[in-house]
Amino acid sequence: MALPAFLDIDWKGLALPFAYVIVLAGALMTFSSVYRKRKAAESANLAPWFGPHLQRNIYLSLLHMQPEEGGEKTPRIPDSVLRAALLRRAVEDIRRLIQIKNAKQACSSLLQRGSVGDDLWQRFQRAEKEMEAELRDVVQEANALAPNWGQSIFQSAHEMAGNAHIRTQIDDLLATTESEKKWWEKRRGQIQSDFMKEIDSSEQSPSKAASEEDAVLVDTPSKSKKKGAKK
Amino acid sequence: MSDLTHFDLLPLQMDPQSKAISTLKPSRALTAELEQLNTLHRSLLGLETPAPPPPIPVNPKRTAGVTKLRDSGNAEYRKGKFADAIKFYSLGLQMATTRPLWEPAALVREEISGLLANRAQAHMALQNWAEGAVDANASVEARWVGNAKAWWRRGRCLLEMGRLDEAREWVKRGLEVEGEEAELVQLLKEIDTKIEKNQAS
């Protein structure tokens, strides 16, 4: 008789509390899963801080070229090429590292003042984390390609970035020489012709000639003095 | 680059003889990058060690070469052969800029600024004010502080070319960087009197 007594539960009366529990649990679960999905999608959709890393892509493409074209005569990429590619990658990393360092101060103070949104800060932090992992990866690769290279690769890369910067700067400046020279030649020609005209006109009017001569006399000693100073 | 194992596979290929890397789908950025890569590769092949050595210590050979060229330039300058001096300085400059990229950049700045300042002076002696101005400008760009001579030389060249306002701006900036350098102060005075004279007439 115990069984029927056990079965004789007032299911109808219990339906309400059960329904309550189920609805509650279901609502919570749906909320949490939707919330998490949305958050993940949001952070995945954030634009990356930096554009595509071309040097890294080249390096990894070179690395992966070997096994894939195994059929015919495989163009085995020599280690020296890989080393060069890795060095180029390190140089780009240094450039990015400097950018991040420069941006960090400005970014955090802007965030504190509320001038930029939270997503910018998230993007920034993600870029920082990626950068760290990237640096570690490069050091590992460097150690694999040459003994103890990991210790000095970023020093070399830093100098390379600096050197490239100077060279472009200086080359740009020196490239202006031709145009400057042309400008000056034209200008000098103009000054000379003006001067000749003045002399011609001064010959016609004697009163003006006196003042013109004065000016010339003032000019000459100062010019010779300049020359003296240079030597 | 959301996760770190991901990368874009680029259609690259290598010339088996020259080991030069090229691409099947050229774009401007990629072509430029590959060219730099190949140049770097060639310069790496010239090394005895597999990887470039750390920046310090520096191989003294090139430094000695640059110094020697500068000294011979200075000697020609003192003899009054300014065109020859310019030639030596240009050679030195070429040597300094072809220094391997992984060697200290500060050293390159130092050498370039000295050579350019000297070449500017040689140009000035020949009254090539335009070239002198450009060289002095580049010298200052390579080394801002402690380069009062280059600041002065460009100021002087601009003054000689009659670009008075520009010269004044330049010398003022030079004074800000270098502090009260007597030569620069004097030059500024000279420029100011000339500007006044122009306005008066």
Short mmCIF file of C-alpha atoms in Angstrom, two decimals:
data_model
loop_
_atom_site.label_atom_id
_atom_site.label_comp_id
_atom_site.label_asym_id
_atom_site.label_seq_id
_atom_site.Cartn_x
_atom_site.Cartn_y
_atom_site.Cartn_z
CA MET A 1 0.00 0.00 0.00
CA ALA A 2 3.09 2.19 0.38
CA LEU A 3 3.55 2.40 -3.36
CA PRO A 4 0.17 3.80 -4.16
CA ALA A 5 0.63 6.13 -1.25
CA PHE A 6 3.91 7.24 -2.75
CA LEU A 7 2.37 7.63 -6.13
CA ASP A 8 -0.48 9.41 -4.64
CA ILE A 9 1.34 12.70 -4.63
CA ASP A 10 -0.62 15.73 -5.46
CA TRP A 11 1.13 16.35 -8.80
CA LYS A 12 -1.22 19.08 -9.68
CA GLY A 13 -0.35 20.97 -6.53
CA LEU A 14 3.38 20.51 -7.16
CA ALA A 15 3.20 21.62 -10.77
CA LEU A 16 3.41 25.26 -9.84
CA PRO A 17 6.63 25.12 -7.79
CA PHE A 18 8.25 22.82 -10.39
CA ALA A 19 7.30 25.14 -13.16
CA TYR A 20 8.72 27.98 -11.18
CA VAL A 21 12.06 26.26 -10.71
CA ILE A 22 12.27 25.23 -14.35
CA VAL A 23 11.43 28.65 -15.65
CA LEU A 24 13.90 30.27 -13.29
CA ALA A 25 16.73 27.91 -14.19
CA GLY A 26 15.93 28.18 -17.88
CA ALA A 27 15.87 31.93 -17.78
CA LEU A 28 19.19 32.10 -15.97
CA MET A 29 20.83 29.66 -18.33
CA THR A 30 19.58 31.42 -21.41
CA PHE A 31 20.71 34.73 -20.05
CA SER A 32 24.19 33.52 -19.19
CA SER A 33 24.73 31.75 -22.50
CA VAL A 34 23.44 34.67 -24.53
CA TYR A 35 25.46 37.10 -22.49
CA ARG A 36 28.64 35.13 -22.86
CA LYS A 37 28.15 34.60 -26.56
CA ARG A 38 27.52 38.25 -27.09
CA LYS A 39 30.57 39.23 -25.13
CA ALA A 40 32.77 36.82 -27.03
CA ALA A 41 31.39 38.07 -30.31
CA GLU A 42 31.97 41.62 -29.23
CA SER A 43 35.60 41.13 -28.36
CA ALA A 44 36.14 39.10 -31.50
CA ASN A 45 34.60 41.83 -33.59
CA LEU A 46 36.79 44.54 -32.13
CA ALA A 47 39.09 45.76 -34.82
CA PRO A 48 42.67 44.73 -34.11
CA TRP A 49 44.98 47.52 -33.00
CA PHE A 50 47.47 46.84 -35.73
CA GLY A 51 46.96 45.89 -39.33
CA PRO A 52 48.10 42.55 -40.69
CA HIS A 53 51.63 41.67 -39.76
CA LEU A 54 53.17 41.28 -43.19
CA GLN A 55 56.61 40.25 -42.02
CA ARG A 56 55.18 37.61 -39.74
CA ASN A 57 53.05 36.27 -42.56
CA ILE A 58 56.07 36.07 -44.83
CA TYR A 59 58.12 34.28 -42.21
CA LEU A 60 55.44 31.74 -41.44
CA SER A 61 54.65 31.23 -45.12
CA LEU A 62 58.28 30.48 -45.78
CA LEU A 63 58.34 28.09 -42.87
CA HIS A 64 55.31 26.25 -44.13
CA MET A 65 56.41 26.06 -47.71
CA GLN A 66 58.66 23.09 -47.09
CA PRO A 67 56.30 20.27 -46.24
CA GLU A 68 53.49 21.29 -48.56
CA GLU A 69 55.16 21.07 -51.92
CA GLY A 70 56.69 17.74 -51.09
CA GLY A 71 55.78 16.08 -54.38
CA GLU A 72 58.21 17.59 -56.84
CA LYS A 73 61.65 18.84 -56.05
CA THR A 74 61.04 20.78 -52.89
CA PRO A 75 62.51 24.23 -52.85
CA ARG A 76 63.97 23.92 -49.40
CA ILE A 77 64.20 27.35 -47.89
CA PRO A 78 67.71 27.79 -46.52
CA ASP A 79 68.05 28.85 -42.92
CA SER A 80 69.75 32.07 -43.89
CA VAL A 81 66.59 33.22 -45.66
CA LEU A 82 64.53 32.26 -42.65
CA ARG A 83 66.89 34.19 -40.43
CA ALA A 84 66.56 37.26 -42.59
CA ALA A 85 62.79 36.92 -42.56
CA LEU A 86 62.77 36.54 -38.79
CA LEU A 87 64.93 39.61 -38.41
CA ARG A 88 62.52 41.60 -40.56
CA ARG A 89 59.70 40.35 -38.38
CA ALA A 90 61.55 41.44 -35.25
CA VAL A 91 62.08 44.90 -36.72
CA GLU A 92 58.36 45.27 -37.33
CA ASP A 93 57.71 44.06 -33.79
CA ILE A 94 60.01 46.72 -32.41
CA ARG A 95 58.12 49.33 -34.38
CA ARG A 96 54.85 48.10 -32.95
CA LEU A 97 56.28 47.89 -29.46
CA ILE A 98 57.34 51.52 -29.63
CA GLN A 99 53.90 52.50 -30.88
CA ILE A 100 52.23 50.65 -28.02
CA LYS A 101 54.52 52.21 -25.46
CA ASN A 102 53.83 55.66 -26.80
CA ALA A 103 50.09 55.08 -26.92
CA LYS A 104 49.77 53.57 -23.47
CA GLN A 105 50.09 56.76 -21.44
CA ALA A 106 47.77 58.72 -23.65
CA CYS A 107 45.27 55.89 -23.84
CA SER A 108 44.97 55.32 -20.10
CA SER A 109 44.62 59.00 -19.28
CA LEU A 110 41.99 59.41 -21.97
CA LEU A 111 40.12 56.44 -20.57
CA GLN A 112 40.21 57.89 -17.05
CA ARG A 113 38.77 61.14 -18.28
CA GLY A 114 36.14 59.22 -20.19
CA SER A 115 37.18 60.66 -23.52
CA VAL A 116 37.42 57.26 -25.17
CA GLY A 117 35.18 54.25 -24.90
CA ASP A 118 35.87 51.04 -23.10
CA ASP A 119 36.26 49.07 -26.31
CA LEU A 120 39.30 51.09 -27.31
CA TRP A 121 40.93 50.13 -24.06
CA GLN A 122 40.00 46.51 -24.64
CA ARG A 123 41.51 46.60 -28.08
CA PHE A 124 44.61 48.13 -26.61
CA GLN A 125 45.00 45.51 -23.94
CA ARG A 126 44.49 42.77 -26.45
CA ALA A 127 47.19 44.26 -28.63
CA GLU A 128 49.52 44.35 -25.64
CA LYS A 129 48.92 40.71 -24.85
CA GLU A 130 49.39 39.69 -28.45
CA MET A 131 52.59 41.66 -28.56
CA GLU A 132 53.96 39.82 -25.56
CA ALA A 133 53.17 36.46 -27.06
CA GLU A 134 54.65 37.55 -30.37
CA LEU A 135 57.90 38.62 -28.74
CA ARG A 136 58.18 35.34 -26.91
CA ASP A 137 57.53 33.48 -30.13
CA VAL A 138 60.23 35.40 -32.00
CA VAL A 139 62.78 34.73 -29.27
CA GLN A 140 62.00 31.02 -29.42
CA GLU A 141 62.27 30.94 -33.19
CA ALA A 142 65.55 32.83 -33.03
CA ASN A 143 67.01 30.37 -30.56
CA ALA A 144 65.97 27.57 -32.84
CA LEU A 145 67.65 29.12 -35.88
CA ALA A 146 70.94 30.07 -34.27
CA PRO A 147 72.32 29.35 -30.80
CA ASN A 148 71.67 32.17 -28.32
CA TRP A 149 70.33 34.45 -30.99
CA GLY A 150 67.23 35.08 -28.90
CA GLN A 151 69.22 37.25 -26.54
CA SER A 152 70.40 39.68 -29.16
CA ILE A 153 67.80 39.57 -31.92
CA PHE A 154 65.77 42.42 -30.50
CA GLN A 155 68.84 44.52 -29.87
CA SER A 156 69.79 44.10 -33.51
CA ALA A 157 66.22 44.73 -34.60
CA HIS A 158 66.08 47.90 -32.53
CA GLU A 159 69.18 49.27 -34.20
CA MET A 160 67.81 48.28 -37.59
CA ALA A 161 64.62 50.19 -36.97
CA GLY A 162 66.64 53.21 -35.84
CA ASN A 163 68.98 53.00 -38.80
CA ALA A 164 66.15 52.71 -41.30
CA HIS A 165 64.54 55.76 -39.74
CA ILE A 166 67.67 57.92 -40.00
CA ARG A 167 68.40 56.83 -43.51
CA THR A 168 64.99 57.69 -44.86
CA GLN A 169 65.10 61.03 -43.06
CA ILE A 170 68.52 61.97 -44.39
CA ASP A 171 67.79 60.67 -47.88
CA ASP A 172 64.59 62.68 -48.03
CA LEU A 173 66.43 65.81 -47.00
CA LEU A 174 69.33 65.30 -49.36
CA ALA A 175 66.92 64.62 -52.20
CA THR A 176 65.82 68.24 -51.98
CA THR A 177 69.31 69.42 -52.96
CA GLU A 178 68.58 69.51 -56.68
CA SER A 179 65.42 71.56 -56.42
CA GLU A 180 67.02 73.93 -53.91
CA LYS A 181 69.97 74.37 -56.21
CA LYS A 182 67.75 75.14 -59.16
CA TRP A 183 65.73 77.59 -57.12
CA TRP A 184 68.87 79.40 -55.99
CA GLU A 185 70.34 79.57 -59.49
CA LYS A 186 67.14 81.09 -60.78
CA ARG A 187 66.97 83.47 -57.90
CA ARG A 188 70.60 84.49 -58.26
CA GLY A 189 70.06 85.17 -61.94
CA GLN A 190 67.13 87.34 -61.04
CA ILE A 191 69.08 89.27 -58.43
CA GLN A 192 71.91 89.81 -60.86
CA SER A 193 69.65 91.06 -63.62
CA ASP A 194 67.92 93.36 -61.13
CA PHE A 195 71.26 94.64 -60.06
CA MET A 196 72.32 95.29 -63.64
CA LYS A 197 69.10 97.15 -64.28
CA GLU A 198 69.67 99.28 -61.22
CA ILE A 199 73.13 100.13 -62.42
CA ASP A 200 71.75 101.03 -65.82
CA SER A 201 69.07 103.22 -64.35
CA SER A 202 71.47 104.82 -61.92
CA GLU A 203 73.63 105.91 -64.79
CA GLN A 204 70.72 107.93 -66.10
CA SER A 205 69.92 109.71 -62.85
CA PRO A 206 73.03 110.90 -61.03
CA SER A 207 71.29 111.69 -57.75
CA LYS A 208 70.27 108.08 -57.35
CA ALA A 209 73.69 106.84 -58.28
CA ALA A 210 75.17 108.34 -55.15
CA SER A 211 72.85 106.48 -52.85
CA GLU A 212 73.32 103.27 -54.80
CA GLU A 213 77.05 103.56 -54.47
CA ASP A 214 76.70 104.13 -50.77
CA ALA A 215 74.83 100.90 -50.43
CA VAL A 216 77.46 99.03 -52.35
CA LEU A 217 80.17 100.50 -50.18
CA VAL A 218 78.38 99.39 -47.05
CA ASP A 219 77.90 95.94 -48.44
CA THR A 220 81.41 95.19 -49.56
CA PRO A 221 83.25 95.28 -46.24
CA SER A 222 80.61 93.20 -44.52
CA LYS A 223 80.89 90.57 -47.22
CA SER A 224 84.64 90.35 -46.95
CA LYS A 225 84.29 90.11 -43.19
CA LYS A 226 81.97 87.13 -43.58
CA LYS A 227 84.47 85.38 -45.73
CA GLY A 228 87.11 86.00 -43.15
CA ALA A 229 84.94 84.45 -40.47
CA LYS A 230 84.39 81.32 -42.48
CA LYS A 231 88.03 80.57 -42.92
CA MET B 1 45.51 38.28 -35.97
CA SER B 2 43.04 37.17 -33.36
CA ASP B 3 44.83 34.05 -32.25
CA LEU B 4 48.52 33.52 -32.42
CA THR B 5 48.65 30.38 -34.45
CA HIS B 6 46.78 32.01 -37.28
CA PHE B 7 48.55 33.57 -40.22
CA ASP B 8 47.84 34.34 -43.84
CA LEU B 9 49.67 32.02 -46.17
CA LEU B 10 51.29 34.07 -48.89
CA PRO B 11 52.01 32.62 -52.29
CA LEU B 12 55.77 32.85 -52.14
CA GLN B 13 58.42 31.14 -54.16
CA MET B 14 62.16 31.00 -54.16
CA ASP B 15 64.57 31.16 -57.01
CA PRO B 16 66.77 28.09 -56.41
CA GLN B 17 69.91 29.75 -57.72
CA SER B 18 69.89 33.17 -56.16
CA LYS B 19 67.71 32.19 -53.19
CA ALA B 20 65.70 35.31 -53.84
CA ILE B 21 62.13 35.19 -52.60
CA SER B 22 59.42 36.39 -54.91
CA THR B 23 55.66 36.23 -54.93
CA LEU B 24 53.08 34.99 -57.37
CA LYS B 25 50.60 37.67 -56.43
CA PRO B 26 52.54 40.89 -56.25
CA SER B 27 51.16 43.84 -54.37
CA ARG B 28 53.10 46.99 -53.70
CA ALA B 29 53.63 46.45 -49.99
CA LEU B 30 54.56 42.82 -50.43
CA THR B 31 56.98 43.47 -53.25
CA ALA B 32 58.70 46.23 -51.30
CA GLU B 33 58.95 44.04 -48.25
CA LEU B 34 60.34 41.11 -50.19
CA GLU B 35 62.92 43.33 -51.77
CA GLN B 36 64.06 44.45 -48.34
CA LEU B 37 64.10 40.88 -47.20
CA ASN B 38 66.31 39.84 -50.09
CA THR B 39 68.69 42.73 -49.48
CA LEU B 40 68.92 41.82 -45.83
CA HIS B 41 69.49 38.21 -46.74
CA ARG B 42 72.40 39.12 -49.01
CA SER B 43 73.97 41.24 -46.29
CA LEU B 44 73.52 38.43 -43.79
CA LEU B 45 75.34 36.05 -46.10
CA GLY B 46 78.43 38.22 -45.84
CA LEU B 47 78.72 37.45 -42.16
CA GLU B 48 80.90 34.76 -40.63
CA THR B 49 78.40 34.03 -37.89
CA PRO B 50 74.98 32.67 -38.84
CA ALA B 51 73.08 35.42 -37.05
CA PRO B 52 74.03 39.10 -36.90
CA PRO B 53 76.16 39.79 -33.84
CA PRO B 54 74.80 42.02 -31.08
CA PRO B 55 75.19 45.75 -31.84
CA ILE B 56 78.01 46.21 -29.35
CA PRO B 57 80.96 45.75 -29.76
CA VAL B 58 81.17 47.39 -33.17
CA ASN B 59 83.44 46.17 -35.90
CA PRO B 60 86.07 48.95 -35.91
CA LYS B 61 86.97 48.65 -39.60
CA ARG B 62 84.22 50.81 -41.00
CA THR B 63 84.53 53.41 -38.28
CA ALA B 64 88.21 53.73 -39.08
CA GLY B 65 87.40 54.08 -42.78
CA VAL B 66 84.89 56.83 -42.19
CA THR B 67 87.26 58.69 -39.89
CA LYS B 68 90.03 58.43 -42.44
CA LEU B 69 87.88 59.82 -45.23
CA ARG B 70 86.76 62.66 -43.02
CA ASP B 71 90.34 63.46 -42.07
CA SER B 72 91.47 63.53 -45.70
CA GLY B 73 88.48 65.74 -46.44
CA ASN B 74 89.56 68.09 -43.67
CA ALA B 75 93.12 68.12 -45.00
CA GLU B 76 91.91 69.06 -48.50
CA TYR B 77 89.72 71.73 -47.00
CA ARG B 78 92.64 73.27 -45.17
CA LYS B 79 94.63 73.28 -48.38
CA GLY B 80 91.78 75.17 -49.97
CA LYS B 81 90.79 72.38 -52.39
CA PHE B 82 87.14 72.55 -51.48
CA ALA B 83 85.81 70.47 -54.36
CA ASP B 84 88.12 67.60 -53.38
CA ALA B 85 87.10 67.98 -49.77
CA ILE B 86 83.47 67.63 -50.81
CA LYS B 87 84.34 64.48 -52.72
CA PHE B 88 85.99 62.94 -49.68
CA TYR B 89 83.13 63.88 -47.42
CA SER B 90 80.64 62.38 -49.87
CA LEU B 91 82.61 59.15 -49.96
CA GLY B 92 82.70 59.08 -46.19
CA LEU B 93 78.98 59.67 -46.13
CA GLN B 94 78.42 56.79 -48.50
CA MET B 95 80.51 54.57 -46.30
CA ALA B 96 78.68 55.63 -43.17
CA THR B 97 75.24 55.04 -44.66
CA THR B 98 76.13 51.61 -46.00
CA ARG B 99 77.10 50.43 -42.54
CA PRO B 100 75.29 47.16 -41.78
CA LEU B 101 71.83 47.90 -40.50
CA TRP B 102 72.18 46.06 -37.22
CA GLU B 103 75.08 48.18 -36.04
CA PRO B 104 74.31 50.98 -33.59
CA ALA B 105 72.13 53.70 -35.05
CA ALA B 106 73.55 56.30 -32.67
CA LEU B 107 76.97 55.79 -34.20
CA VAL B 108 75.58 56.34 -37.68
CA ARG B 109 73.92 59.55 -36.53
CA GLU B 110 77.16 60.76 -35.07
CA GLU B 111 79.20 60.07 -38.20
CA ILE B 112 76.62 61.38 -40.63
CA SER B 113 76.09 64.61 -38.74
CA GLY B 114 79.82 65.33 -38.62
CA LEU B 115 80.37 64.57 -42.29
CA LEU B 116 77.38 66.57 -43.43
CA ALA B 117 78.36 69.56 -41.31
CA ASN B 118 81.85 69.51 -42.81
CA ARG B 119 80.50 69.14 -46.32
CA ALA B 120 78.20 72.07 -45.69
CA GLN B 121 81.21 74.13 -44.74
CA ALA B 122 83.06 73.12 -47.89
CA HIS B 123 80.01 74.06 -49.96
CA MET B 124 79.88 77.39 -48.21
CA ALA B 125 83.51 78.03 -49.03
CA LEU B 126 82.56 77.55 -52.68
CA GLN B 127 79.54 79.80 -52.15
CA ASN B 128 77.16 76.96 -53.00
CA TRP B 129 74.67 78.26 -50.52
CA ALA B 130 71.83 75.98 -51.57
CA GLU B 131 73.80 72.76 -51.14
CA GLY B 132 75.31 74.05 -47.92
CA ALA B 133 71.88 74.79 -46.52
CA VAL B 134 70.57 71.32 -47.36
CA ASP B 135 73.62 69.58 -45.92
CA ALA B 136 73.53 71.56 -42.70
CA ASN B 137 69.83 70.84 -42.38
CA ALA B 138 70.43 67.13 -42.78
CA SER B 139 73.26 67.29 -40.28
CA VAL B 140 70.98 68.87 -37.71
CA GLU B 141 68.36 66.25 -38.45
CA ALA B 142 70.89 63.53 -37.72
CA ARG B 143 71.95 65.17 -34.46
CA TRP B 144 69.96 67.93 -32.87
CA VAL B 145 71.86 68.70 -29.74
CA GLY B 146 75.52 69.62 -29.61
CA ASN B 147 75.57 70.51 -33.29
CA ALA B 148 75.75 74.31 -33.04
CA LYS B 149 78.02 74.59 -36.06
CA ALA B 150 75.47 73.00 -38.36
CA TRP B 151 72.72 75.21 -36.99
CA TRP B 152 74.93 78.23 -37.66
CA ARG B 153 75.88 77.08 -41.15
CA ARG B 154 72.34 76.67 -42.38
CA GLY B 155 71.44 80.02 -40.85
CA ARG B 156 74.33 81.63 -42.68
CA CYS B 157 73.42 79.96 -45.98
CA LEU B 158 69.83 81.10 -45.72
CA LEU B 159 71.01 84.60 -44.95
CA GLU B 160 73.28 84.59 -47.98
CA MET B 161 70.40 83.47 -50.17
CA GLY B 162 68.30 86.31 -48.84
CA ARG B 163 65.74 84.06 -47.15
CA LEU B 164 65.81 86.27 -44.11
CA ASP B 165 62.63 85.24 -42.31
CA GLU B 166 63.44 81.60 -42.73
CA ALA B 167 66.96 82.20 -41.46
CA ARG B 168 65.64 84.00 -38.41
CA GLU B 169 63.22 81.20 -37.56
CA TRP B 170 65.96 78.65 -38.01
CA VAL B 171 68.52 80.43 -35.85
CA LYS B 172 65.94 81.01 -33.13
CA ARG B 173 65.15 77.34 -33.07
CA GLY B 174 68.85 76.63 -32.95
CA LEU B 175 69.20 78.90 -29.93
CA GLU B 176 66.37 77.05 -28.20
CA VAL B 177 68.12 73.75 -28.75
CA GLU B 178 71.69 74.79 -28.16
CA GLY B 179 71.28 77.41 -25.46
CA GLU B 180 73.05 80.75 -25.75
CA GLU B 181 75.66 79.88 -28.34
CA ALA B 182 77.71 83.03 -29.02
CA GLU B 183 78.00 82.40 -32.77
CA LEU B 184 74.28 81.88 -33.13
CA VAL B 185 73.43 84.97 -31.10
CA GLN B 186 75.69 87.03 -33.30
CA LEU B 187 74.18 85.58 -36.45
CA LEU B 188 70.70 86.34 -35.19
CA LYS B 189 71.72 89.95 -34.57
CA GLU B 190 73.09 90.17 -38.08
CA ILE B 191 69.90 88.78 -39.55
CA ASP B 192 67.78 91.16 -37.51
CA THR B 193 69.73 94.21 -38.62
CA LYS B 194 69.44 93.09 -42.21
CA ILE B 195 65.70 92.63 -41.90
CA GLU B 196 65.39 96.07 -40.35
CA LYS B 197 67.44 97.58 -43.13
CA ASN B 198 65.22 95.93 -45.72
CA GLN B 199 62.14 97.27 -44.04
CA ALA B 200 63.59 100.73 -43.79
CA SER B 201 64.48 100.98 -47.46
#
